Amino acid sequence: QINEAEVVLFSVPSYACQRRTTLDNHNVTLTDALSLLAENAELSDEDGRGVAFRRAAAVLKALPAPVTAMSQLTGLPCLGDHSLRVIKDILENEASDEVESTKQSDRFKALKVLTGIFGVGSKTADRWIRDGIHNLHQLQESGATLNRAQQAGLEHYNDLNQQVTKAEADAITEIVQEAVVSVLPGAQVVLTGGFRRGKQTGHDVDFLITHPEEGREVGLMPKVVFWLESQGFLLYQKTTRNSYLEVKDGPGRPSSNMDRFERCLSIFKLAKKEERGIKVTVNTVKTRDSWRAVRVDLVVSPISQFAFALLGWTGSKLFERELRRWAGHEKAMSLSSHALYDNKQSRYLRAASEEEIFAHLGLEYIPPSERNA
Ligand code: GTP
Ligand code: MN
Ligand code: MN
């Protein structure tokens, strides 16, 4: 019999953006199980269920010790009946039948393989599965039309499904920095995404680029892309202009603030470690086994929106979602990667740092390394 007094009771606030979630997860088995069910739901276009499992997993990630008894979970937020059932099964039987059978299911396996192709989302994968396509071989034989992204994704499938290391992210940071200062001296490059949160591996490398003088960043992305392309660093790229339009409330602000946020989804050709020289200005790799493909996201932001862009692109995805939910539901504000709008005051709230945005939102500041919800 367990002595009630010895059971550690946990308590966490309900929004992930109110909690500190480090990479030190004491409940990996449980959070992996719930994350797999979340992924399965998302791949099946059941986003509501997906978020519910993500929130449940995030609560367990924030606990200071492993869960050993269901009684410890009393009063914790975001743990619905379904998630509690899965946790109970794992605590009692070391595994959840639902998780195991999902993992083994042909449909889940096919969805994983097909959406593992860069450029393929759950809708496309689902359509292919209904046409009897379950693997890459069947896809290639099917004669299905692939867009440019999907073709590149298929071509570099193995490389892109291999985790990017911190060392590779650092090597790519050097290349991007070289590109950016070559085309616009004074411009700044910041590593965002999972690597900024302290992760040692990731599925891609994310960068945010800006210039301390407002307006100087205009037209920067095509120049950076041209530099990278001419130096042989790009295997694929697609640049999209963001159509964000902020209604200016003060006088003297140029309307040119619209359409400025640019984003480039790319695939880099990165020399393998032993091939990387000291200077990174020219990609000299030749043979196929001397380089590998790495997904890289580039975003350009004007300095006036930089703090919002930095916060928005650092993640985690759930942390971002929770920040926006907190802003909307608790503060009557709308948060995006561009701005924070206060619906009660009917005005935008400026911020020059992430700390100021948390303060506007009435939240304690959470540093990137503790946003791993
Ligand atoms: P790994 O790459 O798997 O290590 O994880 P990650 O956290 O870096 O994820 P990812 O690269 O997918 O995204 C990084 C951040 O960018 C996350 O916070 C996302 O919410 C954010 N993000 C991704 N796509 C978009 C987008 O289209 N718009 C905005 N505003 N943010 C995005
Ligand atoms: Mn990333
Ligand atoms: Mn990314």
Short mmCIF file of C-alpha atoms and ligand atoms in Angstrom, two decimals:
data_model
loop_
_atom_site.label_atom_id
_atom_site.label_comp_id
_atom_site.label_asym_id
_atom_site.label_seq_id
_atom_site.Cartn_x
_atom_site.Cartn_y
_atom_site.Cartn_z
CA GLN A 1 0.00 0.00 0.00
CA ILE A 2 1.25 3.44 -0.94
CA ASN A 3 1.43 5.96 1.81
CA GLU A 4 -0.56 8.92 0.49
CA ALA A 5 1.83 11.34 2.12
CA GLU A 6 4.74 9.99 0.09
CA VAL A 7 3.13 10.43 -3.31
CA VAL A 8 4.51 13.49 -5.06
CA LEU A 9 1.64 15.60 -6.28
CA PHE A 10 2.30 17.75 -9.31
CA SER A 11 0.89 21.14 -10.10
CA VAL A 12 1.34 23.13 -13.30
CA PRO A 13 -0.41 26.16 -14.79
CA SER A 14 -2.70 25.40 -17.71
CA TYR A 15 -1.12 27.32 -20.60
CA ALA A 16 2.25 26.03 -21.85
CA CYS A 17 3.45 29.64 -22.13
CA GLN A 18 3.06 29.97 -18.33
CA ARG A 19 5.42 27.06 -17.74
CA ARG A 20 9.15 26.42 -18.03
CA THR A 21 9.71 23.37 -20.20
CA THR A 22 13.34 22.38 -20.61
CA LEU A 23 14.69 19.55 -22.77
CA ASP A 24 15.10 17.55 -19.56
CA ASN A 25 11.98 15.44 -19.95
CA HIS A 26 11.36 13.00 -17.07
CA ASN A 27 8.46 11.28 -18.80
CA VAL A 28 9.78 10.40 -22.26
CA THR A 29 7.87 7.10 -22.57
CA LEU A 30 4.56 8.80 -21.80
CA THR A 31 5.20 11.88 -23.93
CA ASP A 32 6.41 9.77 -26.89
CA ALA A 33 3.20 7.74 -26.70
CA LEU A 34 0.95 10.82 -26.56
CA SER A 35 3.00 12.54 -29.30
CA LEU A 36 2.54 9.54 -31.57
CA LEU A 37 -1.24 9.71 -31.09
CA ALA A 38 -1.05 13.46 -31.75
CA GLU A 39 0.88 12.85 -34.95
CA ASN A 40 -1.58 10.18 -36.06
CA ALA A 41 -4.48 12.57 -35.44
CA GLU A 42 -2.76 15.39 -37.35
CA LEU A 43 -1.95 13.08 -40.25
CA SER A 44 -5.63 12.08 -40.30
CA ASP A 45 -6.73 15.74 -40.38
CA GLU A 46 -8.16 15.55 -36.88
CA ASP A 47 -6.47 18.69 -35.63
CA GLY A 48 -8.60 19.07 -32.53
CA ARG A 49 -7.60 15.64 -31.27
CA GLY A 50 -4.02 16.34 -32.28
CA VAL A 51 -3.86 19.49 -30.16
CA ALA A 52 -5.46 17.71 -27.20
CA PHE A 53 -2.73 15.04 -27.23
CA ARG A 54 -0.01 17.68 -27.76
CA ARG A 55 -1.27 19.65 -24.75
CA ALA A 56 -1.39 16.51 -22.60
CA ALA A 57 2.17 15.57 -23.64
CA ALA A 58 3.33 19.13 -22.89
CA VAL A 59 1.94 18.97 -19.34
CA LEU A 60 3.94 15.79 -18.69
CA LYS A 61 7.08 17.37 -20.22
CA ALA A 62 6.86 20.13 -17.63
CA LEU A 63 6.80 17.79 -14.60
CA PRO A 64 9.90 17.80 -12.35
CA ALA A 65 9.95 14.00 -11.91
CA PRO A 66 8.65 10.79 -13.52
CA VAL A 67 4.98 9.95 -13.03
CA THR A 68 4.65 6.68 -11.13
CA ALA A 69 1.01 6.68 -10.07
CA MET A 70 -2.20 8.02 -11.57
CA SER A 71 -3.02 9.70 -8.26
CA GLN A 72 -0.16 12.14 -8.86
CA LEU A 73 -2.00 13.57 -11.86
CA THR A 74 -5.05 14.73 -9.92
CA GLY A 75 -5.82 18.34 -10.73
CA LEU A 76 -3.39 18.64 -13.63
CA PRO A 77 -4.74 20.62 -16.62
CA CYS A 78 -5.15 19.39 -20.22
CA LEU A 79 -5.33 15.68 -19.34
CA GLY A 80 -8.52 14.42 -20.95
CA ASP A 81 -10.07 10.98 -20.49
CA HIS A 82 -8.35 9.63 -23.58
CA SER A 83 -4.87 10.81 -22.57
CA LEU A 84 -5.39 9.57 -18.99
CA ARG A 85 -6.36 6.13 -20.34
CA VAL A 86 -3.15 5.97 -22.37
CA ILE A 87 -1.04 7.06 -19.40
CA LYS A 88 -2.76 4.49 -17.15
CA ASP A 89 -2.14 1.67 -19.65
CA ILE A 90 1.55 2.53 -19.83
CA LEU A 91 1.95 2.85 -16.06
CA GLU A 92 0.19 -0.48 -15.51
CA ASN A 93 1.29 -2.56 -18.53
CA GLU A 94 4.41 -0.77 -19.79
CA ALA A 95 2.63 -0.13 -23.11
CA SER A 96 -0.62 1.15 -24.55
CA ASP A 97 -2.42 -1.15 -27.01
CA GLU A 98 -3.76 1.84 -28.86
CA VAL A 99 -0.30 3.33 -29.35
CA GLU A 100 1.20 -0.01 -30.38
CA SER A 101 -1.56 -0.81 -32.87
CA THR A 102 -1.37 2.72 -34.33
CA LYS A 103 2.38 2.35 -34.76
CA GLN A 104 1.89 -0.99 -36.55
CA SER A 105 -1.03 0.10 -38.73
CA ASP A 106 -0.42 0.12 -42.50
CA ARG A 107 -2.18 3.44 -42.84
CA PHE A 108 -0.01 5.20 -40.23
CA LYS A 109 3.15 3.71 -41.70
CA ALA A 110 2.17 4.82 -45.21
CA LEU A 111 1.24 8.33 -44.00
CA LYS A 112 4.64 8.60 -42.26
CA VAL A 113 6.61 7.47 -45.31
CA LEU A 114 4.72 9.69 -47.75
CA THR A 115 4.60 12.85 -45.61
CA GLY A 116 8.30 12.24 -44.99
CA ILE A 117 8.71 13.60 -48.51
CA PHE A 118 9.39 17.35 -48.33
CA GLY A 119 6.39 19.12 -49.92
CA VAL A 120 3.90 16.33 -49.19
CA GLY A 121 1.20 17.06 -46.62
CA SER A 122 -1.43 14.80 -45.09
CA LYS A 123 -4.04 15.58 -47.78
CA THR A 124 -1.76 14.56 -50.65
CA ALA A 125 -0.60 11.47 -48.77
CA ASP A 126 -4.19 10.47 -48.06
CA ARG A 127 -5.12 10.83 -51.74
CA TRP A 128 -2.17 8.68 -52.77
CA ILE A 129 -3.02 6.01 -50.18
CA ARG A 130 -6.57 5.87 -51.56
CA ASP A 131 -4.97 5.29 -54.99
CA GLY A 132 -3.07 2.33 -53.54
CA ILE A 133 0.26 4.13 -53.11
CA HIS A 134 1.82 3.14 -49.76
CA ASN A 135 5.55 3.55 -50.28
CA LEU A 136 8.15 5.40 -52.33
CA HIS A 137 8.52 2.58 -54.85
CA GLN A 138 4.78 2.55 -55.57
CA LEU A 139 4.83 6.33 -55.83
CA GLN A 140 7.62 6.29 -58.41
CA GLU A 141 5.83 3.56 -60.41
CA SER A 142 2.44 5.31 -60.22
CA GLY A 143 3.22 8.17 -62.56
CA ALA A 144 1.66 10.59 -60.05
CA THR A 145 2.54 14.20 -60.86
CA LEU A 146 4.93 15.76 -58.38
CA ASN A 147 5.51 19.48 -58.00
CA ARG A 148 9.03 20.92 -57.85
CA ALA A 149 9.25 20.72 -54.04
CA GLN A 150 8.06 17.11 -54.00
CA GLN A 151 10.51 16.14 -56.73
CA ALA A 152 13.36 17.61 -54.69
CA GLY A 153 11.94 15.96 -51.57
CA LEU A 154 11.88 12.54 -53.22
CA GLU A 155 15.36 13.00 -54.68
CA HIS A 156 16.84 13.85 -51.26
CA TYR A 157 14.51 11.65 -49.21
CA ASN A 158 17.15 9.85 -47.15
CA ASP A 159 19.19 12.96 -46.36
CA LEU A 160 16.13 14.99 -45.39
CA ASN A 161 14.85 12.26 -43.08
CA GLN A 162 18.12 12.16 -41.22
CA GLN A 163 18.33 14.55 -38.26
CA VAL A 164 20.42 17.70 -38.67
CA THR A 165 23.13 17.96 -36.01
CA LYS A 166 24.12 21.11 -34.11
CA ALA A 167 27.53 20.96 -35.86
CA GLU A 168 25.77 20.97 -39.24
CA ALA A 169 23.53 23.83 -38.12
CA ASP A 170 26.66 25.78 -37.11
CA ALA A 171 28.28 25.12 -40.50
CA ILE A 172 25.14 26.34 -42.26
CA THR A 173 25.02 29.40 -39.97
CA GLU A 174 28.49 30.36 -41.22
CA ILE A 175 27.41 30.03 -44.84
CA VAL A 176 24.22 32.05 -44.32
CA GLN A 177 26.13 34.73 -42.40
CA GLU A 178 28.68 34.98 -45.22
CA ALA A 179 25.88 35.28 -47.78
CA VAL A 180 23.97 37.91 -45.82
CA VAL A 181 26.91 40.22 -44.99
CA SER A 182 28.19 39.90 -48.57
CA VAL A 183 24.96 41.31 -50.01
CA LEU A 184 24.10 43.69 -47.13
CA PRO A 185 26.82 44.71 -44.67
CA GLY A 186 25.44 45.25 -41.17
CA ALA A 187 22.59 42.79 -41.62
CA GLN A 188 22.10 40.31 -38.78
CA VAL A 189 21.44 36.58 -38.82
CA VAL A 190 19.88 34.75 -35.88
CA LEU A 191 19.47 31.00 -35.56
CA THR A 192 15.84 30.32 -34.54
CA GLY A 193 13.68 27.17 -34.28
CA GLY A 194 14.71 24.18 -32.21
CA PHE A 195 18.41 24.99 -32.22
CA ARG A 196 17.74 28.31 -30.51
CA ARG A 197 15.86 26.34 -27.84
CA GLY A 198 19.03 24.34 -27.22
CA LYS A 199 18.13 21.19 -29.13
CA GLN A 200 21.12 19.18 -30.35
CA THR A 201 19.32 17.93 -33.48
CA GLY A 202 16.49 19.12 -35.69
CA HIS A 203 14.57 18.38 -38.88
CA ASP A 204 15.81 21.62 -40.44
CA VAL A 205 17.75 24.80 -39.64
CA ASP A 206 15.78 28.05 -39.20
CA PHE A 207 17.14 31.58 -39.57
CA LEU A 208 15.77 35.06 -39.06
CA ILE A 209 17.50 37.91 -40.88
CA THR A 210 17.15 41.64 -40.22
CA HIS A 211 18.99 44.96 -40.44
CA PRO A 212 19.17 47.48 -37.55
CA GLU A 213 18.09 50.27 -39.91
CA GLU A 214 14.41 49.96 -40.82
CA GLY A 215 13.91 49.51 -44.55
CA ARG A 216 17.41 48.32 -45.39
CA GLU A 217 16.16 44.73 -45.36
CA VAL A 218 13.84 45.37 -48.31
CA GLY A 219 14.83 43.21 -51.28
CA LEU A 220 17.36 41.30 -49.20
CA MET A 221 16.02 37.77 -49.70
CA PRO A 222 16.44 37.57 -53.51
CA LYS A 223 20.01 38.83 -53.13
CA VAL A 224 20.84 36.27 -50.45
CA VAL A 225 19.27 33.49 -52.50
CA PHE A 226 21.16 34.61 -55.63
CA TRP A 227 24.46 34.61 -53.70
CA LEU A 228 23.82 31.14 -52.26
CA GLU A 229 22.71 29.82 -55.63
CA SER A 230 25.71 31.18 -57.51
CA GLN A 231 28.07 29.71 -54.92
CA GLY A 232 26.49 26.30 -55.41
CA PHE A 233 24.91 25.98 -51.97
CA LEU A 234 21.29 25.46 -53.00
CA LEU A 235 19.67 22.27 -54.26
CA TYR A 236 16.18 23.77 -54.09
CA GLN A 237 14.56 27.03 -53.01
CA LYS A 238 11.17 28.65 -53.09
CA THR A 239 10.85 32.22 -51.94
CA THR A 240 7.45 33.57 -50.97
CA ARG A 241 6.53 37.13 -50.23
CA ASN A 242 4.41 37.48 -47.16
CA SER A 243 1.33 39.58 -47.75
CA TYR A 244 1.17 40.88 -44.19
CA LEU A 245 -0.25 44.38 -43.92
CA GLU A 246 -0.11 46.30 -40.69
CA VAL A 247 -2.50 49.21 -40.41
CA LYS A 248 -0.31 52.05 -39.19
CA ASP A 249 -1.66 54.08 -36.32
CA GLY A 250 0.94 56.80 -36.19
CA PRO A 251 1.77 59.50 -38.73
CA GLY A 252 4.96 59.50 -40.70
CA ARG A 253 5.14 55.75 -41.10
CA PRO A 254 5.63 54.74 -44.70
CA SER A 255 3.05 52.33 -46.07
CA SER A 256 5.95 50.31 -47.47
CA ASN A 257 5.78 48.17 -44.33
CA MET A 258 3.48 45.81 -46.17
CA ASP A 259 4.70 42.82 -48.14
CA ARG A 260 8.05 42.91 -46.45
CA PHE A 261 8.17 39.66 -44.58
CA GLU A 262 9.81 37.19 -46.89
CA ARG A 263 10.37 33.52 -46.41
CA CYS A 264 12.53 31.04 -48.28
CA LEU A 265 12.11 27.30 -47.93
CA SER A 266 15.28 25.70 -49.20
CA ILE A 267 17.43 22.61 -49.40
CA PHE A 268 21.14 23.23 -48.85
CA LYS A 269 23.99 21.21 -50.31
CA LEU A 270 26.23 20.89 -47.28
CA ALA A 271 29.76 19.51 -47.55
CA LYS A 272 30.39 16.62 -45.18
CA LYS A 273 32.54 17.52 -42.18
CA GLU A 274 35.81 16.20 -43.59
CA GLU A 275 35.20 18.14 -46.84
CA ARG A 276 34.41 21.47 -45.19
CA GLY A 277 37.23 23.97 -45.62
CA ILE A 278 38.11 26.81 -43.29
CA LYS A 279 36.58 29.39 -45.61
CA VAL A 280 33.03 28.70 -46.68
CA THR A 281 32.60 31.17 -49.53
CA VAL A 282 32.56 28.62 -52.35
CA ASN A 283 31.06 25.17 -52.34
CA THR A 284 33.70 23.00 -53.95
CA VAL A 285 32.20 19.58 -53.24
CA LYS A 286 31.92 17.30 -56.23
CA THR A 287 31.18 13.65 -55.58
CA ARG A 288 27.75 12.57 -54.31
CA ASP A 289 29.06 11.09 -51.07
CA SER A 290 30.96 14.25 -50.14
CA TRP A 291 27.84 16.30 -49.33
CA ARG A 292 24.37 15.96 -47.90
CA ALA A 293 21.04 17.75 -48.34
CA VAL A 294 19.72 19.80 -45.39
CA ARG A 295 16.41 21.66 -45.11
CA VAL A 296 16.90 25.36 -44.30
CA ASP A 297 14.24 28.02 -43.64
CA LEU A 298 15.16 31.69 -44.09
CA VAL A 299 12.94 34.55 -42.96
CA VAL A 300 13.61 38.28 -43.42
CA SER A 301 11.98 40.71 -41.01
CA PRO A 302 12.12 44.50 -40.68
CA ILE A 303 13.68 45.52 -37.36
CA SER A 304 10.36 46.99 -36.15
CA GLN A 305 8.84 43.49 -36.21
CA PHE A 306 11.98 41.60 -35.27
CA ALA A 307 11.03 40.75 -31.68
CA PHE A 308 7.68 39.32 -32.84
CA ALA A 309 9.34 37.37 -35.65
CA LEU A 310 12.00 36.04 -33.26
CA LEU A 311 9.37 34.95 -30.74
CA GLY A 312 7.22 33.45 -33.50
CA TRP A 313 9.99 31.47 -35.16
CA THR A 314 11.67 30.12 -32.03
CA GLY A 315 8.84 27.72 -31.17
CA SER A 316 8.07 25.17 -30.03
CA LYS A 317 4.98 24.94 -32.20
CA LEU A 318 2.83 24.18 -29.16
CA PHE A 319 4.42 27.01 -27.16
CA GLU A 320 3.52 29.40 -30.03
CA ARG A 321 -0.01 28.09 -30.25
CA GLU A 322 -0.42 28.52 -26.49
CA LEU A 323 0.97 32.07 -26.58
CA ARG A 324 -1.62 33.01 -29.20
CA ARG A 325 -4.39 31.27 -27.24
CA TRP A 326 -3.32 33.06 -24.04
CA ALA A 327 -3.25 36.39 -25.85
CA GLY A 328 -6.70 35.89 -27.36
CA HIS A 329 -8.57 34.22 -24.51
CA GLU A 330 -6.97 35.80 -21.46
CA LYS A 331 -5.88 39.23 -22.69
CA ALA A 332 -8.15 40.07 -25.65
CA MET A 333 -5.04 40.56 -27.77
CA SER A 334 -3.98 39.11 -31.12
CA LEU A 335 -0.39 37.93 -31.38
CA SER A 336 1.32 37.09 -34.65
CA SER A 337 4.91 36.89 -35.87
CA HIS A 338 4.48 40.52 -36.96
CA ALA A 339 2.73 42.32 -34.16
CA LEU A 340 0.63 42.33 -31.01
CA TYR A 341 -2.75 44.01 -31.21
CA ASP A 342 -4.69 45.03 -28.13
CA ASN A 343 -8.38 44.68 -28.93
CA LYS A 344 -9.51 46.72 -25.89
CA GLN A 345 -7.22 49.66 -26.62
CA SER A 346 -7.64 49.19 -30.39
CA ARG A 347 -3.94 49.64 -30.98
CA TYR A 348 -0.73 47.80 -31.72
CA LEU A 349 1.68 47.33 -28.83
CA ARG A 350 5.29 47.91 -29.85
CA ALA A 351 8.11 45.73 -28.58
CA ALA A 352 11.85 45.77 -29.19
CA SER A 353 12.54 42.50 -27.38
CA GLU A 354 10.89 39.20 -26.53
CA GLU A 355 10.90 40.27 -22.86
CA GLU A 356 8.67 43.25 -23.74
CA ILE A 357 6.20 41.00 -25.54
CA PHE A 358 5.88 38.69 -22.53
CA ALA A 359 5.40 41.78 -20.36
CA HIS A 360 2.65 43.13 -22.66
CA LEU A 361 0.98 39.72 -22.38
CA GLY A 362 1.20 39.73 -18.59
CA LEU A 363 3.42 36.64 -18.63
CA GLU A 364 6.62 35.88 -16.81
CA TYR A 365 9.51 35.84 -19.30
CA ILE A 366 10.36 32.33 -20.50
CA PRO A 367 13.77 32.04 -22.20
CA PRO A 368 14.10 29.96 -25.42
CA SER A 369 15.64 26.97 -23.61
CA GLU A 370 12.47 26.72 -21.49
CA ARG A 371 10.03 26.91 -24.43
CA ASN A 372 10.37 23.21 -25.27
CA ALA A 373 6.69 22.43 -24.67
P1 GTP B 1 12.71 20.97 -35.67
O1 GTP B 1 12.99 21.75 -36.91
O2 GTP B 1 11.98 19.69 -35.96
O3 GTP B 1 13.90 20.76 -34.82
O4 GTP B 1 11.70 21.80 -34.75
P2 GTP B 1 11.40 23.35 -34.81
O5 GTP B 1 10.82 23.73 -33.51
O6 GTP B 1 12.58 24.12 -35.29
O7 GTP B 1 10.21 23.40 -35.87
P3 GTP B 1 10.07 24.15 -37.28
O8 GTP B 1 11.35 24.31 -37.97
O9 GTP B 1 9.00 23.43 -38.02
O10 GTP B 1 9.46 25.56 -36.91
C1 GTP B 1 10.18 26.50 -36.15
C2 GTP B 1 9.26 27.59 -35.71
O11 GTP B 1 8.79 28.31 -36.83
C3 GTP B 1 8.04 27.06 -34.98
O12 GTP B 1 7.84 27.83 -33.85
C4 GTP B 1 6.90 27.28 -35.91
O13 GTP B 1 5.74 27.61 -35.22
C5 GTP B 1 7.40 28.44 -36.74
N1 GTP B 1 6.84 28.39 -38.08
C6 GTP B 1 6.92 27.38 -38.97
N2 GTP B 1 6.26 27.68 -40.09
C7 GTP B 1 5.76 28.92 -39.92
C8 GTP B 1 4.99 29.80 -40.73
O14 GTP B 1 4.60 29.49 -41.84
N3 GTP B 1 4.70 31.04 -40.21
C9 GTP B 1 5.12 31.40 -38.99
N4 GTP B 1 4.81 32.62 -38.55
N5 GTP B 1 5.83 30.60 -38.20
C10 GTP B 1 6.14 29.37 -38.65
MN MN B 2 13.32 23.84 -37.23
MN MN B 3 11.50 25.25 -40.06
#
